[in-house]
Short mmCIF file of the C-alpha atoms (twelve columns), coordinates in Angstrom:
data_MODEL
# 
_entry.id   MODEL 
# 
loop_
_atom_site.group_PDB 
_atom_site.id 
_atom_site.type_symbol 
_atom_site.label_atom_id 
_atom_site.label_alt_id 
_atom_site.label_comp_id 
_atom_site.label_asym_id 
_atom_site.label_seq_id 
_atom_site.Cartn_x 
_atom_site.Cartn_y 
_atom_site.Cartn_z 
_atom_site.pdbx_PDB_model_num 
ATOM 1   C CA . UNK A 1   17.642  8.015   -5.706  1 
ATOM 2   C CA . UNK A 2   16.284  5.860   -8.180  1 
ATOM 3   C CA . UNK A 3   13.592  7.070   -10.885 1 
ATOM 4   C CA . UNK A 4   11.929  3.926   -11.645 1 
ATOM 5   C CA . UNK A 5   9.658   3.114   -14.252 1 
ATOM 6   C CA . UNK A 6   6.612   2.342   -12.006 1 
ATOM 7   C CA . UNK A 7   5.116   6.400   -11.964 1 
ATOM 8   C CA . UNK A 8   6.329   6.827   -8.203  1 
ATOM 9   C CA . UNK A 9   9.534   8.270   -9.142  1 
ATOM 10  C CA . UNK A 10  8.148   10.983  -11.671 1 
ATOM 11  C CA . UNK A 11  5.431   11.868  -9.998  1 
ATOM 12  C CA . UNK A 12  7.829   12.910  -6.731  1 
ATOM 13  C CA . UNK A 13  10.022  14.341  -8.941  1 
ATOM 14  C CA . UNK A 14  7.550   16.530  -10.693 1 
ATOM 15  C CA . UNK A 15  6.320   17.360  -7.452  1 
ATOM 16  C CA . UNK A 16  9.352   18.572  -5.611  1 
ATOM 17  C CA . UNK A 17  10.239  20.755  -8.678  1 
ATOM 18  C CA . UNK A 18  6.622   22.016  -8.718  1 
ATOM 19  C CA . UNK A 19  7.445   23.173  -5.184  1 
ATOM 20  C CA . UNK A 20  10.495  25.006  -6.389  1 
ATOM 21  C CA . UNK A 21  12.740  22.751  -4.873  1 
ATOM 22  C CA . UNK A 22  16.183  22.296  -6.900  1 
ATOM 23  C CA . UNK A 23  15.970  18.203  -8.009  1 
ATOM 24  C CA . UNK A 24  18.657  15.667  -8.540  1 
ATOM 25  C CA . UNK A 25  17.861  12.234  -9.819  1 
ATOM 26  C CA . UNK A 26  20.552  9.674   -10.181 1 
ATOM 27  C CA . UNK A 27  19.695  6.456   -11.394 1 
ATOM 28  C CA . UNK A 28  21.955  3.603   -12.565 1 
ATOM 29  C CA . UNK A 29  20.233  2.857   -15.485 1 
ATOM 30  C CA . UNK A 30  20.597  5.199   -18.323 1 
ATOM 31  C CA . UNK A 31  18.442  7.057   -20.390 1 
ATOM 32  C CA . UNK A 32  17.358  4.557   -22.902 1 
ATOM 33  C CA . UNK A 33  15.969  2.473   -20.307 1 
ATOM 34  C CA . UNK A 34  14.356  5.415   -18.770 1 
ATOM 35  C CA . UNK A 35  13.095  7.201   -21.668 1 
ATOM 36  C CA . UNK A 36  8.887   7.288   -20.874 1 
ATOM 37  C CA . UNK A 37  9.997   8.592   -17.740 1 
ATOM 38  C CA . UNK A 38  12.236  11.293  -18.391 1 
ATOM 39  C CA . UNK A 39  10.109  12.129  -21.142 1 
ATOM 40  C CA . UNK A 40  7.435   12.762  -18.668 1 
ATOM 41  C CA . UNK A 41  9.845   15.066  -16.719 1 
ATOM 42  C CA . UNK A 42  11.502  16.984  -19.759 1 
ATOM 43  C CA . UNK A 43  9.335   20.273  -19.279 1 
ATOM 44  C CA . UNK A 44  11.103  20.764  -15.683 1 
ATOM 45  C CA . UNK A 45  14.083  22.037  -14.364 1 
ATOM 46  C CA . UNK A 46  15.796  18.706  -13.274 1 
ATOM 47  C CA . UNK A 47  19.589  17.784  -12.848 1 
ATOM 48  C CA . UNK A 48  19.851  14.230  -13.874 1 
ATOM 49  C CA . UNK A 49  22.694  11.506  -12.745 1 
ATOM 50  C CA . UNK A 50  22.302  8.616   -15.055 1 
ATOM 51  C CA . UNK A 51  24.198  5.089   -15.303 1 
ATOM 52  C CA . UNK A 52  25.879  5.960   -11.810 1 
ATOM 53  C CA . UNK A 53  25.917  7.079   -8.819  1 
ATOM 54  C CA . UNK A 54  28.310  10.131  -7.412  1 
ATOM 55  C CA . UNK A 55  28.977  10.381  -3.648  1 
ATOM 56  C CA . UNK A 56  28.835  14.488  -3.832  1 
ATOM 57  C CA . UNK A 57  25.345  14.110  -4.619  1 
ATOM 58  C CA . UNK A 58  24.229  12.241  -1.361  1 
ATOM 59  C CA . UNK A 59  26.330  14.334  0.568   1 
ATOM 60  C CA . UNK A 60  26.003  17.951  -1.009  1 
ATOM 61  C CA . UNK A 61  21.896  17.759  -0.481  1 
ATOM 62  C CA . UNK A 62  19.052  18.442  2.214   1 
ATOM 63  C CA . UNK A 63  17.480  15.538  1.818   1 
ATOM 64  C CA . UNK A 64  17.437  11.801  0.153   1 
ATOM 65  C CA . UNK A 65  14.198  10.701  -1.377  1 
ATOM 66  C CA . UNK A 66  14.950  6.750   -1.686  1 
ATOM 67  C CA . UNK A 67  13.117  4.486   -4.329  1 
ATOM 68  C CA . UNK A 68  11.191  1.351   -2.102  1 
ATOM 69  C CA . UNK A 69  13.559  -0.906  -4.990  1 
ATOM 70  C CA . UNK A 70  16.439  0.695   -3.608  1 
ATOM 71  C CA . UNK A 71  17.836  -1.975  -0.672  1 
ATOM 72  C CA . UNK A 72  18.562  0.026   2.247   1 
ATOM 73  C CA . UNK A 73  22.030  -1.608  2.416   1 
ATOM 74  C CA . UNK A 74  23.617  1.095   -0.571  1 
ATOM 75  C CA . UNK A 75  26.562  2.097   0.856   1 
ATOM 76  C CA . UNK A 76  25.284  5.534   -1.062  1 
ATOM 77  C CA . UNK A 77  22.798  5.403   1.513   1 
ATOM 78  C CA . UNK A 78  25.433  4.523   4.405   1 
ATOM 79  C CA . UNK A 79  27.006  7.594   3.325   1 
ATOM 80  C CA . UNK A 80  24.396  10.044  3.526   1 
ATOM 81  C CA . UNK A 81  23.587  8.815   6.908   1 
ATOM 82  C CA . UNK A 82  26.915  9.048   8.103   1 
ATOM 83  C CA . UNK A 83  26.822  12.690  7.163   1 
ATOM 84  C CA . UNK A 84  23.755  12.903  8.857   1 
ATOM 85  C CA . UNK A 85  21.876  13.501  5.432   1 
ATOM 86  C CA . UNK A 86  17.511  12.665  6.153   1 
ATOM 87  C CA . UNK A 87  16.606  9.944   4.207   1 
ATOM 88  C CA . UNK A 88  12.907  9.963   3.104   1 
ATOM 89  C CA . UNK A 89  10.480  8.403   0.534   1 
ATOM 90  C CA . UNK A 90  7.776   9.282   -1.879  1 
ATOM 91  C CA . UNK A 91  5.271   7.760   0.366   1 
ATOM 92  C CA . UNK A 92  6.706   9.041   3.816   1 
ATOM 93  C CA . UNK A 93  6.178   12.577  1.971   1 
ATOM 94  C CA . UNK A 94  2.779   11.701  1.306   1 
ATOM 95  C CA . UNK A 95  1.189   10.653  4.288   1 
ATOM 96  C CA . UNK A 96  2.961   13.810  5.956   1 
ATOM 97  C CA . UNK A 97  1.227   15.870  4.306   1 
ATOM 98  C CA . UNK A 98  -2.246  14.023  3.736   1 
ATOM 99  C CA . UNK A 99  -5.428  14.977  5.895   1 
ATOM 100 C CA . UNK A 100 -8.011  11.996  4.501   1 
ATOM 101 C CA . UNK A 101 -8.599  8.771   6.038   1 
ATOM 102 C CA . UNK A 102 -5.680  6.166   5.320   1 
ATOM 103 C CA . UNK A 103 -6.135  2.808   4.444   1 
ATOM 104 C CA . UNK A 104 -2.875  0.676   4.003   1 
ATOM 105 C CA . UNK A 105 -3.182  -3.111  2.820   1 
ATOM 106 C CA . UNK A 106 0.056   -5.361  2.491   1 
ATOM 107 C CA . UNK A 107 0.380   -8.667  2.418   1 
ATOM 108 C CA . UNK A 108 2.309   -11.102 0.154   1 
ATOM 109 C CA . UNK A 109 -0.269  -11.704 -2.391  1 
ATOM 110 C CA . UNK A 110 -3.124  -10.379 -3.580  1 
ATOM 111 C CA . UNK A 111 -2.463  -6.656  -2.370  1 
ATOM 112 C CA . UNK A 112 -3.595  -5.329  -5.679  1 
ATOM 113 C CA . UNK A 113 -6.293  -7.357  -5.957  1 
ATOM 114 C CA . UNK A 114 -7.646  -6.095  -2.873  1 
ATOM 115 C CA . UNK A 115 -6.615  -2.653  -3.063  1 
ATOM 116 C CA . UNK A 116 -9.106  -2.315  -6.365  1 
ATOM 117 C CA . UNK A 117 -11.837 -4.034  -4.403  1 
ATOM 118 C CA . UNK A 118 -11.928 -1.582  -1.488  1 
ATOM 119 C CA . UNK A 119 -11.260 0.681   -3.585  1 
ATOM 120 C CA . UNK A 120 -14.231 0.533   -5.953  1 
ATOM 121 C CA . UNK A 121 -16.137 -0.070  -2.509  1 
ATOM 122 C CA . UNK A 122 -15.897 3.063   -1.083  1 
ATOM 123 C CA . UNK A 123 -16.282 4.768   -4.723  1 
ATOM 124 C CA . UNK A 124 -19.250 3.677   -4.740  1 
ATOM 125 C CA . UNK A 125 -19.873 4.983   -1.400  1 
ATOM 126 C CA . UNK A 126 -17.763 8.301   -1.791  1 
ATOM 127 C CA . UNK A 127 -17.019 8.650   -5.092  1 
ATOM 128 C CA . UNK A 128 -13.794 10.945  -3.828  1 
ATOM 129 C CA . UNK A 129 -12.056 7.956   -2.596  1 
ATOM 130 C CA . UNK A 130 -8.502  8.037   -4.468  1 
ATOM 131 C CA . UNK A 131 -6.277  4.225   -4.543  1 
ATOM 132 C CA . UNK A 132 -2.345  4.318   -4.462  1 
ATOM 133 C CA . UNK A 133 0.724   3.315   -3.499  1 
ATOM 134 C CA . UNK A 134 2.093   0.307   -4.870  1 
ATOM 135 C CA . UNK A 135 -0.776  0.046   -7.291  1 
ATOM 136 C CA . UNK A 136 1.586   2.647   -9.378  1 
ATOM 137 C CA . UNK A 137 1.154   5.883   -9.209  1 
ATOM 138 C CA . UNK A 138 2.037   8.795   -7.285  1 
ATOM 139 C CA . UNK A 139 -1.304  10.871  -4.734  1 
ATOM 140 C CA . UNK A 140 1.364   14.060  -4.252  1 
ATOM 141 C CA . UNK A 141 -0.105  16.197  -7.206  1 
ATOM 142 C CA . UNK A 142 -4.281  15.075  -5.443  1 
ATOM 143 C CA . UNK A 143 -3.189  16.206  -1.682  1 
ATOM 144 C CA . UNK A 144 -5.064  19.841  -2.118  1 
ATOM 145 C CA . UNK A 145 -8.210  17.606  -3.026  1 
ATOM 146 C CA . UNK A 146 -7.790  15.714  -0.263  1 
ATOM 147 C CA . UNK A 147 -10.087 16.552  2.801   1 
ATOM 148 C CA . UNK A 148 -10.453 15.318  6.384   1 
ATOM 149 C CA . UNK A 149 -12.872 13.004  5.588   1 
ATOM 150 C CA . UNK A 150 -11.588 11.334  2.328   1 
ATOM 151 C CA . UNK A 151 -10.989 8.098   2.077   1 
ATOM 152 C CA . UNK A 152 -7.158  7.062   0.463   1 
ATOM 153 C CA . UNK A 153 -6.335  3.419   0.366   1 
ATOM 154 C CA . UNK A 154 -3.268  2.643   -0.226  1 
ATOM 155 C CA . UNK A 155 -0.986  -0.884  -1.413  1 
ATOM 156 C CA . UNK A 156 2.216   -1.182  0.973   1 
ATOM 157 C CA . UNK A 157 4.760   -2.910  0.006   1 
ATOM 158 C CA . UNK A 158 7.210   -4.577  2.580   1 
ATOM 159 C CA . UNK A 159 10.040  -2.028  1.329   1 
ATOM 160 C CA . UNK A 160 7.591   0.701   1.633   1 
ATOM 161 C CA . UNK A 161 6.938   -0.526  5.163   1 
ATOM 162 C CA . UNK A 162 10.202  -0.019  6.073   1 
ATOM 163 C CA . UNK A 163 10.415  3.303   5.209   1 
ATOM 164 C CA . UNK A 164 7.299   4.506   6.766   1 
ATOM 165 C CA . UNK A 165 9.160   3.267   10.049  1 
ATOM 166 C CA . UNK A 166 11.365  5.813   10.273  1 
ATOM 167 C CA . UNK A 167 8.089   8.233   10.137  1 
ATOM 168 C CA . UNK A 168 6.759   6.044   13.225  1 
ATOM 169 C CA . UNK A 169 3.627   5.529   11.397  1 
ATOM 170 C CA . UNK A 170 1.015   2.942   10.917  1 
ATOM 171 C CA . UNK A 171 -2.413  3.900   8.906   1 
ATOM 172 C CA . UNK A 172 -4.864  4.319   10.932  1 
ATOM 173 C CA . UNK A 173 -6.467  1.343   9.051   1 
ATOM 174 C CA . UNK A 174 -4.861  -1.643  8.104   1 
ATOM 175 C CA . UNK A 175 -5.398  -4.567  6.627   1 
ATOM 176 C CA . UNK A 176 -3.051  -7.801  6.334   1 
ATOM 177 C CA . UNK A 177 -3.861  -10.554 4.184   1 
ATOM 178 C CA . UNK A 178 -1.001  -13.174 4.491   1 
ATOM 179 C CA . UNK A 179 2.645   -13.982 4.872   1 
ATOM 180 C CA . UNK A 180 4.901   -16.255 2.669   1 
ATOM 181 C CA . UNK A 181 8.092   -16.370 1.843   1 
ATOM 182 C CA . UNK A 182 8.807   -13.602 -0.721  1 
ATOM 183 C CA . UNK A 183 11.453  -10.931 -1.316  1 
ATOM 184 C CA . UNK A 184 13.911  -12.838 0.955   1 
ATOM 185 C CA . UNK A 185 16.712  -11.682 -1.830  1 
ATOM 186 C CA . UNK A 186 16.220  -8.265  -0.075  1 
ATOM 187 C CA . UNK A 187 14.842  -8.782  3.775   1 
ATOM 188 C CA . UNK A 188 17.393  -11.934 4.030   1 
ATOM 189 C CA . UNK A 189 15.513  -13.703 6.165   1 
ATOM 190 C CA . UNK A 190 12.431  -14.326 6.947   1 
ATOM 191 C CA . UNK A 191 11.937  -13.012 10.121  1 
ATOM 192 C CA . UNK A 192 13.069  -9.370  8.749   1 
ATOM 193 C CA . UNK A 193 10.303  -10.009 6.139   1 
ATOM 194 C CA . UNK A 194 7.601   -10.753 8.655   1 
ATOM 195 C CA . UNK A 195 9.403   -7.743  10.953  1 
ATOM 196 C CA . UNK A 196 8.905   -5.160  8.072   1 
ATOM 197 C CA . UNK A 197 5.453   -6.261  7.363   1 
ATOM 198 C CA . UNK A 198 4.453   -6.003  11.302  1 
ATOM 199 C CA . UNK A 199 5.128   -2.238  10.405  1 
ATOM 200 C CA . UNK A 200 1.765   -1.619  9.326   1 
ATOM 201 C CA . UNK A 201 0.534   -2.487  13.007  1 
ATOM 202 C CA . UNK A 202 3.222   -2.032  14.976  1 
ATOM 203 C CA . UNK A 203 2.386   1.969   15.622  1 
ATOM 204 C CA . UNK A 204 -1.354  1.806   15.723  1 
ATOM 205 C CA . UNK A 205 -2.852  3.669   18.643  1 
ATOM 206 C CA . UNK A 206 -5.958  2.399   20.364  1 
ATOM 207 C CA . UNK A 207 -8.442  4.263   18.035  1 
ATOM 208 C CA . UNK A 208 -7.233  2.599   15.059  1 
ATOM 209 C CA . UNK A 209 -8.050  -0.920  13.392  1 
ATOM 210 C CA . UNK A 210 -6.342  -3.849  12.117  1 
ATOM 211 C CA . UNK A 211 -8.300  -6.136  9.913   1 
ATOM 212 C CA . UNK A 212 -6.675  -9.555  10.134  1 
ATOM 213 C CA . UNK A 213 -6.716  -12.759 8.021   1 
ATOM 214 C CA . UNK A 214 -7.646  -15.553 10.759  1 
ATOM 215 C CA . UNK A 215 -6.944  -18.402 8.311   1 
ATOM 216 C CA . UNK A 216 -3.387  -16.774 8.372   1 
ATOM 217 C CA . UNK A 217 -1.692  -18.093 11.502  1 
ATOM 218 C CA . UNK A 218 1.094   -16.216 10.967  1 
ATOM 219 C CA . UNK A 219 -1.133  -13.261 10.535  1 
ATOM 220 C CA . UNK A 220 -3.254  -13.836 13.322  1 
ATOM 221 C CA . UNK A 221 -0.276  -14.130 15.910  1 
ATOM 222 C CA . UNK A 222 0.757   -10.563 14.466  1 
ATOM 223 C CA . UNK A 223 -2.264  -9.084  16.192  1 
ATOM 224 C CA . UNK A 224 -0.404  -8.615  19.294  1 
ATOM 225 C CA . UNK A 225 1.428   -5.833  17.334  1 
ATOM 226 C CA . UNK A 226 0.398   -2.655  17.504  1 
ATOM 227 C CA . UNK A 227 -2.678  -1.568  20.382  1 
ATOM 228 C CA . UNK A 228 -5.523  -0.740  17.624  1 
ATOM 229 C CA . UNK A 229 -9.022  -2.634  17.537  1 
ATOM 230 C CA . UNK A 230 -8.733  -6.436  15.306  1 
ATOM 231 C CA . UNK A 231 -11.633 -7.202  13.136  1 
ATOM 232 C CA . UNK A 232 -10.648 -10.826 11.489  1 
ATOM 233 C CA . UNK A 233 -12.247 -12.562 8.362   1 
ATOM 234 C CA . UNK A 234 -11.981 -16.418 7.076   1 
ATOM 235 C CA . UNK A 235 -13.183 -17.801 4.631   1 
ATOM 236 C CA . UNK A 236 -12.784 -21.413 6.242   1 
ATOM 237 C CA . UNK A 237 -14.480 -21.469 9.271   1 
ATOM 238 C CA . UNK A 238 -17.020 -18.896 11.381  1 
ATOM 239 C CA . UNK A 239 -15.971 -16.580 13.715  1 
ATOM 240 C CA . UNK A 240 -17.915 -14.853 16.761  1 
ATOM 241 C CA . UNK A 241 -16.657 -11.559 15.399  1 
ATOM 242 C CA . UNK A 242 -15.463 -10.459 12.136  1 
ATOM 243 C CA . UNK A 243 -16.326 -11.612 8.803   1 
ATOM 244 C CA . UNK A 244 -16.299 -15.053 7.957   1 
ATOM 245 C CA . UNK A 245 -17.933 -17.019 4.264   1 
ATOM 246 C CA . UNK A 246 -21.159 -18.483 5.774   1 
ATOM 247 C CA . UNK A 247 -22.241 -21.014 2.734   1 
ATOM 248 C CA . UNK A 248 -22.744 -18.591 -0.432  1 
ATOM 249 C CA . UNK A 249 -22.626 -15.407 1.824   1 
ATOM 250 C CA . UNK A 250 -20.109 -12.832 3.490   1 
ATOM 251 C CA . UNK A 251 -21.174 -12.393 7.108   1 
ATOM 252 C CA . UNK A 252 -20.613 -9.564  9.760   1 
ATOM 253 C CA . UNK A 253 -20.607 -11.071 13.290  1 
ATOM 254 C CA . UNK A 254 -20.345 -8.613  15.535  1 
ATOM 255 C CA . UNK A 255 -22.173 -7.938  19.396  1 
ATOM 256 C CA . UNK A 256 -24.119 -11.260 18.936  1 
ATOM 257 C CA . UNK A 257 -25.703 -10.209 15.796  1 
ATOM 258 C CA . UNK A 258 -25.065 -11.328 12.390  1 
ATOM 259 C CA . UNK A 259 -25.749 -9.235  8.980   1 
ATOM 260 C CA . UNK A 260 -25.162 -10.905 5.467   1 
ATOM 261 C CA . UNK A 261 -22.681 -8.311  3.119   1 
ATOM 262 C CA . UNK A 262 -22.588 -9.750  0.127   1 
ATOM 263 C CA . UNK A 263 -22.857 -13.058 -1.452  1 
ATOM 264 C CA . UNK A 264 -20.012 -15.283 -3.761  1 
ATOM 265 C CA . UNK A 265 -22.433 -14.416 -6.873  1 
ATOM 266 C CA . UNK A 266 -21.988 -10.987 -6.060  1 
ATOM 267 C CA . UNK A 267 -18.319 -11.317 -6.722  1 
ATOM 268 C CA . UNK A 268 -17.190 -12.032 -10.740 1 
ATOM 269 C CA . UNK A 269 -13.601 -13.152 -9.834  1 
ATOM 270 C CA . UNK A 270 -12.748 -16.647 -9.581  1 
ATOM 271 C CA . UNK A 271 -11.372 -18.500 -6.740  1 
ATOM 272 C CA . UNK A 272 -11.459 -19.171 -2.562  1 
ATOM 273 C CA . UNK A 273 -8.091  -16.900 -2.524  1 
ATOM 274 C CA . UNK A 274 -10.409 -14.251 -4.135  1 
ATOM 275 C CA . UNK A 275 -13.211 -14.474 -1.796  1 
ATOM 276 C CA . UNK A 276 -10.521 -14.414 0.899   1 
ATOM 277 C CA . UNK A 277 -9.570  -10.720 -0.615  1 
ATOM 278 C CA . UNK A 278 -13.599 -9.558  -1.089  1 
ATOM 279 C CA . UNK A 279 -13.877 -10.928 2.630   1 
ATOM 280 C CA . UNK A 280 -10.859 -8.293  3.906   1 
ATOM 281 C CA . UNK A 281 -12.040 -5.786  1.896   1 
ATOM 282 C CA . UNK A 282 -15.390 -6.098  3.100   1 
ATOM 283 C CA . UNK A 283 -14.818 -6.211  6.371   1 
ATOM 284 C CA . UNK A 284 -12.667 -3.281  6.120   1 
ATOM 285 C CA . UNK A 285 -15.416 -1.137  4.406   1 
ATOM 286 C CA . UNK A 286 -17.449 -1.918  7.045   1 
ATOM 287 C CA . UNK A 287 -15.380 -0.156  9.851   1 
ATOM 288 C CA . UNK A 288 -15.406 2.998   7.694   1 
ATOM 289 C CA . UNK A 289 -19.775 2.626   7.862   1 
ATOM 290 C CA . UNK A 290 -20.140 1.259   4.400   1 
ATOM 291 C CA . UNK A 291 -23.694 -0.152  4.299   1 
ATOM 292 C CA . UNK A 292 -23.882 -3.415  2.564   1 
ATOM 293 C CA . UNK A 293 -25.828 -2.920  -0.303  1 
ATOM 294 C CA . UNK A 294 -22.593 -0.406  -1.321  1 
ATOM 295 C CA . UNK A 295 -20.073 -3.690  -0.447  1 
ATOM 296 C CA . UNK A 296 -22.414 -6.090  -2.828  1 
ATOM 297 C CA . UNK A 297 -22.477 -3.555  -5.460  1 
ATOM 298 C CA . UNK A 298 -18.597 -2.421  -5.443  1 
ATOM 299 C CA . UNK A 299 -17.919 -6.348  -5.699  1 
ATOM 300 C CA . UNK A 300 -19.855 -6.935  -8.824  1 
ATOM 301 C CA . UNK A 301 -18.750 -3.492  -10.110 1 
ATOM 302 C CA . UNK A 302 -14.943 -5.018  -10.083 1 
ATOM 303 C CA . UNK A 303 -13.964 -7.327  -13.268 1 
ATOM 304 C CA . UNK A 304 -10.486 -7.555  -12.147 1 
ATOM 305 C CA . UNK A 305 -7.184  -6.938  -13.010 1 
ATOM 306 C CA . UNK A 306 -5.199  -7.562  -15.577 1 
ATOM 307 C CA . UNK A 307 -3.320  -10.660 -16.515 1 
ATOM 308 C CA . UNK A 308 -4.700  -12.052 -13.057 1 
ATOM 309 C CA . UNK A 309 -6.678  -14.964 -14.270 1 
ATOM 310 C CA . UNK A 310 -8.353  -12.962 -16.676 1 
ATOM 311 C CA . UNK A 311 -11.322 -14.203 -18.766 1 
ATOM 312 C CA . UNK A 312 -9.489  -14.350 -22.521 1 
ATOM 313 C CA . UNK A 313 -12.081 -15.972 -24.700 1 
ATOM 314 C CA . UNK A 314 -14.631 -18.894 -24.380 1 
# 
């Protein structure tokens, strides 16, 4: 339900059919405004439901695969759980089926942002990490390359988060940078916001590992979520443990001992709300053993993204 334009949608549905299941995608907009991504598709064996939606087809089916920009309020949806139809998600699918070592980041900024900085951390530390998610994207058509041992970091969304819920599941490691008001249109309030982002905690188990933005206070009071480890970072004040900006430098505190990671020259993007994101991603590559000569050279390896205060001409 609901192809999307974002890759998410096609590369499900190209997976499913790959699988020999037999595919229906309905999506209220038609096929003009979905042409890339039915063009994508046109070499499989897919019904397609365009410019509505048809009860039969939430009804007559095994299963619901629901778009994250779908709100979970469709009384399409109401029906297929009232028929006790499963509803699942592209992502739910995924980290069923994934063996590798998970890394989830939310937040209500600068997810993407980070994402690309861990992830061109551990590249340079294992260079099969694979980044998804939110970024764009679908990981289905990588699971066979996927081994115990690689590392997958992944942008979660809030509406993600809520579907991974119904799973029960919380990566393994995960990493919240802040908490503002955003999609309220959707969550309604703000509390249901804050509730779907405490997702990513909430079923941790005591081997797992938050990192947590201490300059957050919203984000630090969610660390009595979940039961995994907490490793904070700041970047305004020190901390006895965690990571915390120490003049020019990223510092590990941790058992009374302190060890620099990286320093603000090391990093090419601009701003304190930037350092706050090489800080979390730091501090996250360091629970998965990343030595910090990798972290200082994945941070000057990352230019940034685009049209996120990106350099244009001088």
């Amino acid at each position: 339900m609901g192809l999307g334009s974002f890759g998410g949608g096609v590369g499900l549905t190209r997976y499913l059919a790959e699988q020999d299941a037999s595919v229906t995608v309905t999506d209220l907009k038609d096929a003009t405004a979905l042409q890339d991504a039915l063009e994508a598709l046109q070499d499989l064996p897919i019904r397609f439901v365009l410019g509505e939606h048809r009860d039969g087809d939430f009804v007559d089916t095994d299963r619901v695969f629901v778009n994250p920009a779908v709100p979970l309020t469709s009384p399409f949806l109401q029906l297929a759980r009232l028929r006790g139809v499963p509803l699942d998600s592209e992502l739910n699918l995924f980290v069923r089926q994934c063996a590798g070592r998970i890394i989830g980041i939310t937040g209500s900024v600068g997810k993407t942002t980070t994402t690309s900085l861990l992830g061109n951390i551990l590249q340079a530390h294992d260079a099969r990490t694979l980044v998804g998610g939110n970024i764009g994207g679908s990981l289905l058509s990588r699971l066979p390359d996927i081994e115990p041992d690689t590392p997958v970091v992944l942008e979660i969304s809030s509406f993600q988060l809520e579907h991974l819920d119904w799973l029960g599941y919380s990566p393994p490691l995960a990493v919240v940078l802040n908490l503002a008001p955003n999609h309220l249109d959707r969550h309604g309030t703000m509390a249901a916001y804050q509730a779907a982002k405490e997702v990513i905690l909430a079923h941790q188990t005591p081997d797992d590992v938050a990192v947590l933005n201490w300059d957050d206070l919203t984000v630090r009071d969610m660390a009595a979520r979940g039961r995994g480890r907490r490793l904070f970072y700041s970047v305004q004040e020190p901390l006895e443990a965690g990571v915390y900006r120490d003049g020019s430098a990223l510092v590990l505190a941790s058992e009374g001992e302190r060890r620099v990671l990286c320093h603000d020259s090391d990093l090419r993007l601009r701003g304190l709300h930037n350092l706050g994101n090489a800080a979390a991603a730091a501090a996250a590559a360091t629970t998965l053993g990343v030595p910090p000569g990798t972290i200082a050279r994945g941070l000057q390896a990352f230019t940034g993204l685009p049209h996120r205060l990106e350099w244009i001409a001088d």
